[in-house]
Short mmCIF file of C-alpha atoms in Angstrom, two decimals:
data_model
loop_
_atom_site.label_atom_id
_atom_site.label_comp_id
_atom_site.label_asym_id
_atom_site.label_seq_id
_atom_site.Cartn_x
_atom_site.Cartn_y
_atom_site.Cartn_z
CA UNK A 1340 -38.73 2.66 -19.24
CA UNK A 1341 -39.18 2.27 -15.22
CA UNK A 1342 -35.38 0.56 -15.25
CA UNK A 1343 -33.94 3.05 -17.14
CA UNK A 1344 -35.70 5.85 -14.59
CA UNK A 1345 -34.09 3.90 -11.86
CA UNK A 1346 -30.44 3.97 -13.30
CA UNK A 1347 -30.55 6.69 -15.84
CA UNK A 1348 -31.07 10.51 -15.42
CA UNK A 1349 -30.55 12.95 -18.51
CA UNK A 1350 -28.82 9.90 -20.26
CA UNK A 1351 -26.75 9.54 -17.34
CA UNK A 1352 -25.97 6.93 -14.82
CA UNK A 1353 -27.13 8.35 -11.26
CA UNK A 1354 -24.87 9.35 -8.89
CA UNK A 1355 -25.72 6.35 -6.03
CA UNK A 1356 -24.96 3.92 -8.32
CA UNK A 1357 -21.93 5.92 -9.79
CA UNK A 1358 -20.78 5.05 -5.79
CA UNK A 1359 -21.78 1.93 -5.73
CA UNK A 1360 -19.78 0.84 -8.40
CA UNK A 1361 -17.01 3.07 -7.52
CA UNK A 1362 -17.49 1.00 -3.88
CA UNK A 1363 -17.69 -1.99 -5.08
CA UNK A 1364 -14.36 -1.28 -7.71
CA UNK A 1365 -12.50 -0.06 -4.44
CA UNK A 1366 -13.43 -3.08 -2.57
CA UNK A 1367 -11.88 -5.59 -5.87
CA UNK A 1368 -8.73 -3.39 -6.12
CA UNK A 1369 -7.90 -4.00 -2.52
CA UNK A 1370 -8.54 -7.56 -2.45
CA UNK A 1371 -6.51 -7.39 -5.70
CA UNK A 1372 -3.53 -5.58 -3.82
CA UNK A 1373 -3.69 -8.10 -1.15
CA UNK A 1374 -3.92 -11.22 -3.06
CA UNK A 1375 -0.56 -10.28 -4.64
CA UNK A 1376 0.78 -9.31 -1.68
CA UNK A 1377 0.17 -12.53 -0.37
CA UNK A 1378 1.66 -13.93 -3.25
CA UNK A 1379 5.07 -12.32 -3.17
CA UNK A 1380 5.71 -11.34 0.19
CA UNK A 1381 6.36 -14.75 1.05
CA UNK A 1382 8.57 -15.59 -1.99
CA UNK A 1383 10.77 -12.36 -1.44
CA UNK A 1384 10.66 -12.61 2.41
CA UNK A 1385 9.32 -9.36 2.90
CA UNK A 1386 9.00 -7.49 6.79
CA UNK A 1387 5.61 -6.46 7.84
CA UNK A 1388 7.00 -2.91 7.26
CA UNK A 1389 7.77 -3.88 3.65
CA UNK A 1390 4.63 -5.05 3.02
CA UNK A 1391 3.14 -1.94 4.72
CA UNK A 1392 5.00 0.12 1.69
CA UNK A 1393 4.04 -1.73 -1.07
CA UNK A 1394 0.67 -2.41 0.16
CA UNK A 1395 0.50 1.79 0.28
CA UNK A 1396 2.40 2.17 -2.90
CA UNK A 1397 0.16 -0.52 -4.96
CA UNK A 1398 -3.10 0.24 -3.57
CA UNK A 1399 -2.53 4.19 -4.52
CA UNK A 1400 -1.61 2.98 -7.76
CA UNK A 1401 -4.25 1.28 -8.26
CA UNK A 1402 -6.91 3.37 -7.23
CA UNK A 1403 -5.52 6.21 -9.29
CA UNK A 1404 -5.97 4.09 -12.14
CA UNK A 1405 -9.54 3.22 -11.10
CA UNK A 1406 -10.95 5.85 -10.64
CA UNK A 1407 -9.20 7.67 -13.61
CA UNK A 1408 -11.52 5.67 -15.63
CA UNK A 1409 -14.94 6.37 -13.33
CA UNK A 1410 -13.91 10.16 -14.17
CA UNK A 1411 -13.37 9.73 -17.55
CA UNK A 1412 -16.27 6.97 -18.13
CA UNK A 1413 -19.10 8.66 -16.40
CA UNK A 1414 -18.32 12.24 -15.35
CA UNK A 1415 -16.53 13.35 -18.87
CA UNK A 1416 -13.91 15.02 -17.02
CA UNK A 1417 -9.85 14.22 -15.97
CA UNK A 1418 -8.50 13.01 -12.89
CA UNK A 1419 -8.21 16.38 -11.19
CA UNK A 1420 -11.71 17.21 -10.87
CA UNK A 1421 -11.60 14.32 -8.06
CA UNK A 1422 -9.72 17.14 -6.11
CA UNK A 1423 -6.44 16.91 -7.29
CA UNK A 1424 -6.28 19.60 -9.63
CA UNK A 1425 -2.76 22.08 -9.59
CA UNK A 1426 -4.73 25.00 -9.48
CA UNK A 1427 -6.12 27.69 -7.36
CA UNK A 1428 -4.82 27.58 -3.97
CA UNK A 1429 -3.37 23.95 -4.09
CA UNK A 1430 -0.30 24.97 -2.46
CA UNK A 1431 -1.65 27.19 0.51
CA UNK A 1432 -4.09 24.43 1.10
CA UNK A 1433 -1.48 21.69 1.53
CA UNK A 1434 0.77 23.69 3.74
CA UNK A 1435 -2.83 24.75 5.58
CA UNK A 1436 -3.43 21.32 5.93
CA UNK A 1437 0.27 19.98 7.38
CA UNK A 1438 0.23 23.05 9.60
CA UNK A 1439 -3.02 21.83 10.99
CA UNK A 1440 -2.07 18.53 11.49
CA UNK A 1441 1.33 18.98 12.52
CA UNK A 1442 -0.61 21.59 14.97
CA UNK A 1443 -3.57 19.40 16.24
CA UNK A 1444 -1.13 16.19 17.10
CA UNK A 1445 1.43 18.51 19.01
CA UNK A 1446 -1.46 19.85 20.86
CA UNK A 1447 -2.68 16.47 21.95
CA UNK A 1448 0.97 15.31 22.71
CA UNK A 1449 1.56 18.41 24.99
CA UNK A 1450 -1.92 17.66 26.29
CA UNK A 1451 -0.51 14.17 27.38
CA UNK A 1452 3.04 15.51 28.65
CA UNK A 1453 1.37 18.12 31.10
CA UNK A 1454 -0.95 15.68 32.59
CA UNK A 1455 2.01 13.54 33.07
CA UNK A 1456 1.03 10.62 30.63
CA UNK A 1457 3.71 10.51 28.43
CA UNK A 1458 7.20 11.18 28.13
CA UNK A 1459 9.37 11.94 25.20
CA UNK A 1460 12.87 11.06 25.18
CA UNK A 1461 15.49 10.84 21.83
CA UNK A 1462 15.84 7.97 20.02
CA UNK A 1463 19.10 6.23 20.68
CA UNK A 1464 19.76 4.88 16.88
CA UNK A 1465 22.28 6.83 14.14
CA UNK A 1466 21.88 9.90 12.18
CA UNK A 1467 21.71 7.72 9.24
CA UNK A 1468 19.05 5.54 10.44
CA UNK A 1469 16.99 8.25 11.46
CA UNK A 1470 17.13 9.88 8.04
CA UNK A 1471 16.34 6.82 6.62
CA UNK A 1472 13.45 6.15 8.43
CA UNK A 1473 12.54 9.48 7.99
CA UNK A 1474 12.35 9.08 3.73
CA UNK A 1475 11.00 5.68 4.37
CA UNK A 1476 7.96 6.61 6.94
CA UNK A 1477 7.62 10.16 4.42
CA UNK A 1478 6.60 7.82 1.61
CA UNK A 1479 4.15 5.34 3.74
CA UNK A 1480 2.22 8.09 5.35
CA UNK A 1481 2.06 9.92 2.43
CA UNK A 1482 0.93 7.16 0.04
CA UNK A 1483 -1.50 5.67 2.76
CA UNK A 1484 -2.92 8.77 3.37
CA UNK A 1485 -3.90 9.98 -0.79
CA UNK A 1486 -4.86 6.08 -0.65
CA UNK A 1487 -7.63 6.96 2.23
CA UNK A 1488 -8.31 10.51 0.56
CA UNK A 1489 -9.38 9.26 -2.84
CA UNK A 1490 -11.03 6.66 -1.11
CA UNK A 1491 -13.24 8.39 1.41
CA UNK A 1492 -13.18 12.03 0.24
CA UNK A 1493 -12.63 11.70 -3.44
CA UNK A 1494 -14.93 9.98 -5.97
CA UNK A 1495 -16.79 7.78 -4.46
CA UNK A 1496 -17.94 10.47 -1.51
CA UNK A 1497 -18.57 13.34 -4.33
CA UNK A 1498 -21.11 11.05 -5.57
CA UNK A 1499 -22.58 10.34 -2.62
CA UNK A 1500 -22.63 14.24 -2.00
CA UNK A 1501 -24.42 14.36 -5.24
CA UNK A 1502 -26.74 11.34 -4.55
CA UNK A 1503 -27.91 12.07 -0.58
CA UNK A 1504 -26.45 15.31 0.24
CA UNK A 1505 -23.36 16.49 2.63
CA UNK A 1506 -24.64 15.44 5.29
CA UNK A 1507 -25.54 12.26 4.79
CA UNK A 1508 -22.50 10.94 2.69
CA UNK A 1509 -20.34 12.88 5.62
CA UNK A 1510 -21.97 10.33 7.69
CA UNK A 1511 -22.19 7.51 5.81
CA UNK A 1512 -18.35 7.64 4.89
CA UNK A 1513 -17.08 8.53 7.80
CA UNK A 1514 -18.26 5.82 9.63
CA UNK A 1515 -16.69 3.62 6.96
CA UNK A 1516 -13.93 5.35 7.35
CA UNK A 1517 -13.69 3.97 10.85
CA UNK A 1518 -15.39 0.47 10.75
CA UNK A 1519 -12.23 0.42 8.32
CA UNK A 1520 -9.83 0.40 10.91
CA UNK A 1521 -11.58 -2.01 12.87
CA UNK A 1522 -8.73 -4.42 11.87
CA UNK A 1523 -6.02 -2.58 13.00
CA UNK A 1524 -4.09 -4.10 16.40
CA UNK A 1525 -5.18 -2.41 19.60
CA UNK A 1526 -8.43 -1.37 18.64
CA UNK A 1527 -11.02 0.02 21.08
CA UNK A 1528 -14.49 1.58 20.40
CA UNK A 1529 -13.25 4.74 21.47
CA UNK A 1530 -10.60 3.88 18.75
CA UNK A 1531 -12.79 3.44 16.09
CA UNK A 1532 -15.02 6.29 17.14
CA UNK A 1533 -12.16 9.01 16.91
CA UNK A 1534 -11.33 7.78 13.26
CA UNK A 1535 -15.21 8.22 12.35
CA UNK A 1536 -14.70 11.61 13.67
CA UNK A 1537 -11.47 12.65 12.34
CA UNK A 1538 -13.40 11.90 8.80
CA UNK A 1539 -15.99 14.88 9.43
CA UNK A 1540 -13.20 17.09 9.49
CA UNK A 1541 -11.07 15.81 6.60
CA UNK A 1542 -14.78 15.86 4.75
CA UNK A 1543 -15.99 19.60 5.54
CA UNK A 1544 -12.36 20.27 4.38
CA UNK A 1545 -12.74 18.92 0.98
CA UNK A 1546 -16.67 20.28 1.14
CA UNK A 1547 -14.79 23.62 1.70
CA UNK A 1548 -12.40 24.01 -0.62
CA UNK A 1549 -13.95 20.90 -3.76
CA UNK A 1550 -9.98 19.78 -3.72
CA UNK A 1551 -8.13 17.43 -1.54
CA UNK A 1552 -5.23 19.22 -0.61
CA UNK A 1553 -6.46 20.35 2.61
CA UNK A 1554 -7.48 16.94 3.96
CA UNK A 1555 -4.21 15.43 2.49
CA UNK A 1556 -2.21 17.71 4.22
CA UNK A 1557 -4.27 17.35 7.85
CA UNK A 1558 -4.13 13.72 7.26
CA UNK A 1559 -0.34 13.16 6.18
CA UNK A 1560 0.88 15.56 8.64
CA UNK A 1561 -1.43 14.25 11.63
CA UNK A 1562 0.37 10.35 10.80
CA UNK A 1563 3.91 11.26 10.07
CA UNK A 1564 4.71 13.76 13.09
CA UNK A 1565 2.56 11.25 15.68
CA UNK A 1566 4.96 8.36 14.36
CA UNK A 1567 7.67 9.19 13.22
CA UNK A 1568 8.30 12.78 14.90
CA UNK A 1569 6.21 11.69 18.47
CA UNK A 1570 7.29 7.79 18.00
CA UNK A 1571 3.95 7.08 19.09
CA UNK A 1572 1.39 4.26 18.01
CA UNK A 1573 -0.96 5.05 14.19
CA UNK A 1574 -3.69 3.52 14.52
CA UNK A 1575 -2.16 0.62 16.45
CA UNK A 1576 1.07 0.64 14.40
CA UNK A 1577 4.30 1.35 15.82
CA UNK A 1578 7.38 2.03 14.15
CA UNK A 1579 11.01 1.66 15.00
CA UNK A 1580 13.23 4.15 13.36
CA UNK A 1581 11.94 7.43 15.05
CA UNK A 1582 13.06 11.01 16.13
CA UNK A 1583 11.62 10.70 19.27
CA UNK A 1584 10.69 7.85 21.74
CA UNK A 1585 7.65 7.45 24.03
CA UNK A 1586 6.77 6.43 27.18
CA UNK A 1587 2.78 6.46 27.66
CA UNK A 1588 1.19 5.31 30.79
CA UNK A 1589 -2.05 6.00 32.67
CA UNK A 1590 -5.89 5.18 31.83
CA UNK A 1591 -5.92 3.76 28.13
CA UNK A 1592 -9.02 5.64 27.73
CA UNK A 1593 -7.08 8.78 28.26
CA UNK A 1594 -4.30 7.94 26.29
CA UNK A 1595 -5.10 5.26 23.95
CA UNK A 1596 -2.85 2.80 25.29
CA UNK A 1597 -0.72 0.56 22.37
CA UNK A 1598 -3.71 1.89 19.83
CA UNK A 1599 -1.74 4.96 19.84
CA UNK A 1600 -3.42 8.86 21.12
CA UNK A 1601 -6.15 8.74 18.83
CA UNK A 1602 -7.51 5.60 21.34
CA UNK A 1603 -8.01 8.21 23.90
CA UNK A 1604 -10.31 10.88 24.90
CA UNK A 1605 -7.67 13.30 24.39
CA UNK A 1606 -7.96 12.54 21.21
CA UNK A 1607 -11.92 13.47 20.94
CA UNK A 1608 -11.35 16.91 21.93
CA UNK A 1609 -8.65 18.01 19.81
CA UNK A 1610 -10.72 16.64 16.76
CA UNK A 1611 -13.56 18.40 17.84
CA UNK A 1612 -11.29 21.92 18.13
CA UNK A 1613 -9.97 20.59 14.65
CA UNK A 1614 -13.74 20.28 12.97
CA UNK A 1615 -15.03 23.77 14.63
CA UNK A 1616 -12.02 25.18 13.06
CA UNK A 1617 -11.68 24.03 9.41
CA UNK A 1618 -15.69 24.19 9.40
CA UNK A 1619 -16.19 28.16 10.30
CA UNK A 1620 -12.46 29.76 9.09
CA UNK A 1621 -12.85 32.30 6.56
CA UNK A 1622 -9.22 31.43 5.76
CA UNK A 1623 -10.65 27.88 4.17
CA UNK A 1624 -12.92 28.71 0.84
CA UNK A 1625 -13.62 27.61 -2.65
CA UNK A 1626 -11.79 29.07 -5.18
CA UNK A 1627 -13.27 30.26 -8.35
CA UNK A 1628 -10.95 27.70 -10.13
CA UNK A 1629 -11.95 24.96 -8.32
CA UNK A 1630 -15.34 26.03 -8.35
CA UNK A 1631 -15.69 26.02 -12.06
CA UNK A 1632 -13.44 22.26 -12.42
CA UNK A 1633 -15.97 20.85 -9.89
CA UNK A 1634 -19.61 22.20 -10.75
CA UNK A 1635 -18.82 23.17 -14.25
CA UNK A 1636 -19.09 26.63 -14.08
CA UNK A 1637 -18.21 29.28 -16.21
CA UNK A 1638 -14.85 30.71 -15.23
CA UNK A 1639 -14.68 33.48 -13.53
CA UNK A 1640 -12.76 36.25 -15.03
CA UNK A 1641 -9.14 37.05 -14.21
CA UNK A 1642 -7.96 39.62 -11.46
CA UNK A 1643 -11.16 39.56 -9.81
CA UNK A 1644 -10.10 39.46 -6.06
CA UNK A 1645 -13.19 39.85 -4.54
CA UNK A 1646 -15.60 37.30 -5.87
CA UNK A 1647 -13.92 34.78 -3.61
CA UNK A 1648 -16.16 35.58 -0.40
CA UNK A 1649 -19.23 34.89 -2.30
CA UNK A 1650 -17.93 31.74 -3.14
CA UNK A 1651 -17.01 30.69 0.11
CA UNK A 1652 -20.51 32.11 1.31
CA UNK A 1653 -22.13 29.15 -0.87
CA UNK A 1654 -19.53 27.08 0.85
CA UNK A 1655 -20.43 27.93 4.66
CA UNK A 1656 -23.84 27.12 3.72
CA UNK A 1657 -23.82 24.03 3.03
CA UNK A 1658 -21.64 23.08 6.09
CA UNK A 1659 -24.11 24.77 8.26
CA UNK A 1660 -26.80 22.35 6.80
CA UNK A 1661 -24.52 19.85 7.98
CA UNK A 1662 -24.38 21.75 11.77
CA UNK A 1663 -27.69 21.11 13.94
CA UNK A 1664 -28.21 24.75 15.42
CA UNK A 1665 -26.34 26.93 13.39
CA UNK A 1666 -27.78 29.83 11.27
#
């Protein structure tokens, strides 16, 4: 009876262990992706940026398919009530989102120009290479980042949510988020503070809005237009086939150095402005659709226009738990 208090609740499997298993899944599917990887990237030959797609294209795939079943398994419910659901405001929160990053990494790259840190020149390569690059690097960032969203906003964070609170699984999986890229070339602990940062952003945005269009867009748009627009360093990574070219030089705690801007202290304050923002906008809120597909609610009925603020009242309050200070 006490073992079935421990994992059980209403018949159910609790929450915390609905993450741990969902963690520990995540953790087999990558080592999964990697072992074959391993496998067949020497057989075929394969460049690191190769790998880089397939590793983005297989790990998506595969995590799709995982947690597909988690849904279905434990929760009763499909896919989209993870966050990607084509409902509501889906598409104003996507272009919200790659405004915002598009916004928040021109910002910082401006930041660096004026204060004479960087300088942007064209890239000297062909039309055709650039458009090439630019379909190729589309589909990495955009692959990579839906990998990291379903990873560290989607299931296995909503039951976290569900197990400790916002704050707390904000915390806990943002952190992971950056002991993550740990790995990556370059690193710094300024480095790997930034990315735990950048996560309490891309968290309040899904906490906002119970989909993951908003943080898909911040994140995809923050990646692409910093590599392949900028020609800067991700997250250590550089990339050849650019729009623009880069020439960074000064303190690498003000500029990241070869980690790339989000090394820097630069970096720290435009995530900050980024965090204030999606966090207190009335222009980010939970729909009713999204509300009901999330917290099982009864649906709201059509043409009702105004019962939006309410919901995105419930909404503020809970980030403001998350905010020491605010009322």
């Amino acid at each position: 009876m006490n073992g079935h208090r421990v994992f059980l609740c209403g018949g159910h499997v609790r929450p915390v262990w609905r993450f741990f298993i969902s963690a520990v899944m995540v953790l087999c599917a990558n080592l999964a992706v990697g072992i074959v990887l391993g496998l067949t990237s020497g057989v075929f030959g394969w460049e690191p940026q190769s790998i880089l797609f397939w590793e983005s294209s297989l790990n998506l795939l595969a995590l799709l398919a995982l947690f597909k079943l988690l849904t279905t398994v434990f929760e009763n419910k499909p896919l989209a009530s993870m966050g990607f659901a084509f409902r509501g405001r889906w598409k104003t929160e996507l272009a919200i989102g790659l405004s915002l990053g598009a916004a928040i990494i021109l910002a910082l790259a401006v930041l660096e120009w004026v204060l004479g840190f960087a300088r942007f020149s064209p890239n000297p390569i062909s039309v055709p290479q650039l458009l090439a690059g630019g379909v190729y690097y589309c589909a990495i960032f955009a692959m990579a980042a839906a990998g990291e969203e379903i990873t560290f906003r989607g299931y296995p964070f909503q039951r976290l949510v569900e197990s400790v609170g916002p704050p707390w699984a904000v915390t806990i999986l943002s952190v992971a988020f950056g002991l993550v890229h740990w790995g990556n070339p370059s690193h710094t602990w300024l480095s790997t503070l930034n990315t735990m940062l950048i996560g309490i952003p891309l968290a309040v945005a899904y906490l906002r809005t119970r989909a993951l269009w908003l943080p898909l867009g911040i994140h995809f748009a923050w990646n692409f237009i910093l590599g392949y627009g900028l020609g800067l360093p991700v997250s250590g990574l550089q990339f050849s086939h650019t729009l623009m070219r880069a020439d960074v030089r000064g303190l690498v705690q003000i500029t990241g150095g070869s980690y790339g801007p989000e090394g820097g202290w630069l970096a720290t304050i435009v995530i900050v402005a980024l965090t204030l923002y999606v966090s207190f906008t009335p222009g980010i809120y939970l729909t009713p659709e999204m509300r009901a597909l999330a917290f099982d609610a009864p649906y709201p009925a059509p043409g009702n226009p105004h019962q939006a603020p309410e919901l995105f009242k419930d909404s503020t309050d809970k980030i403001k738990m998350m905010l020491p200070g605010v009322k």
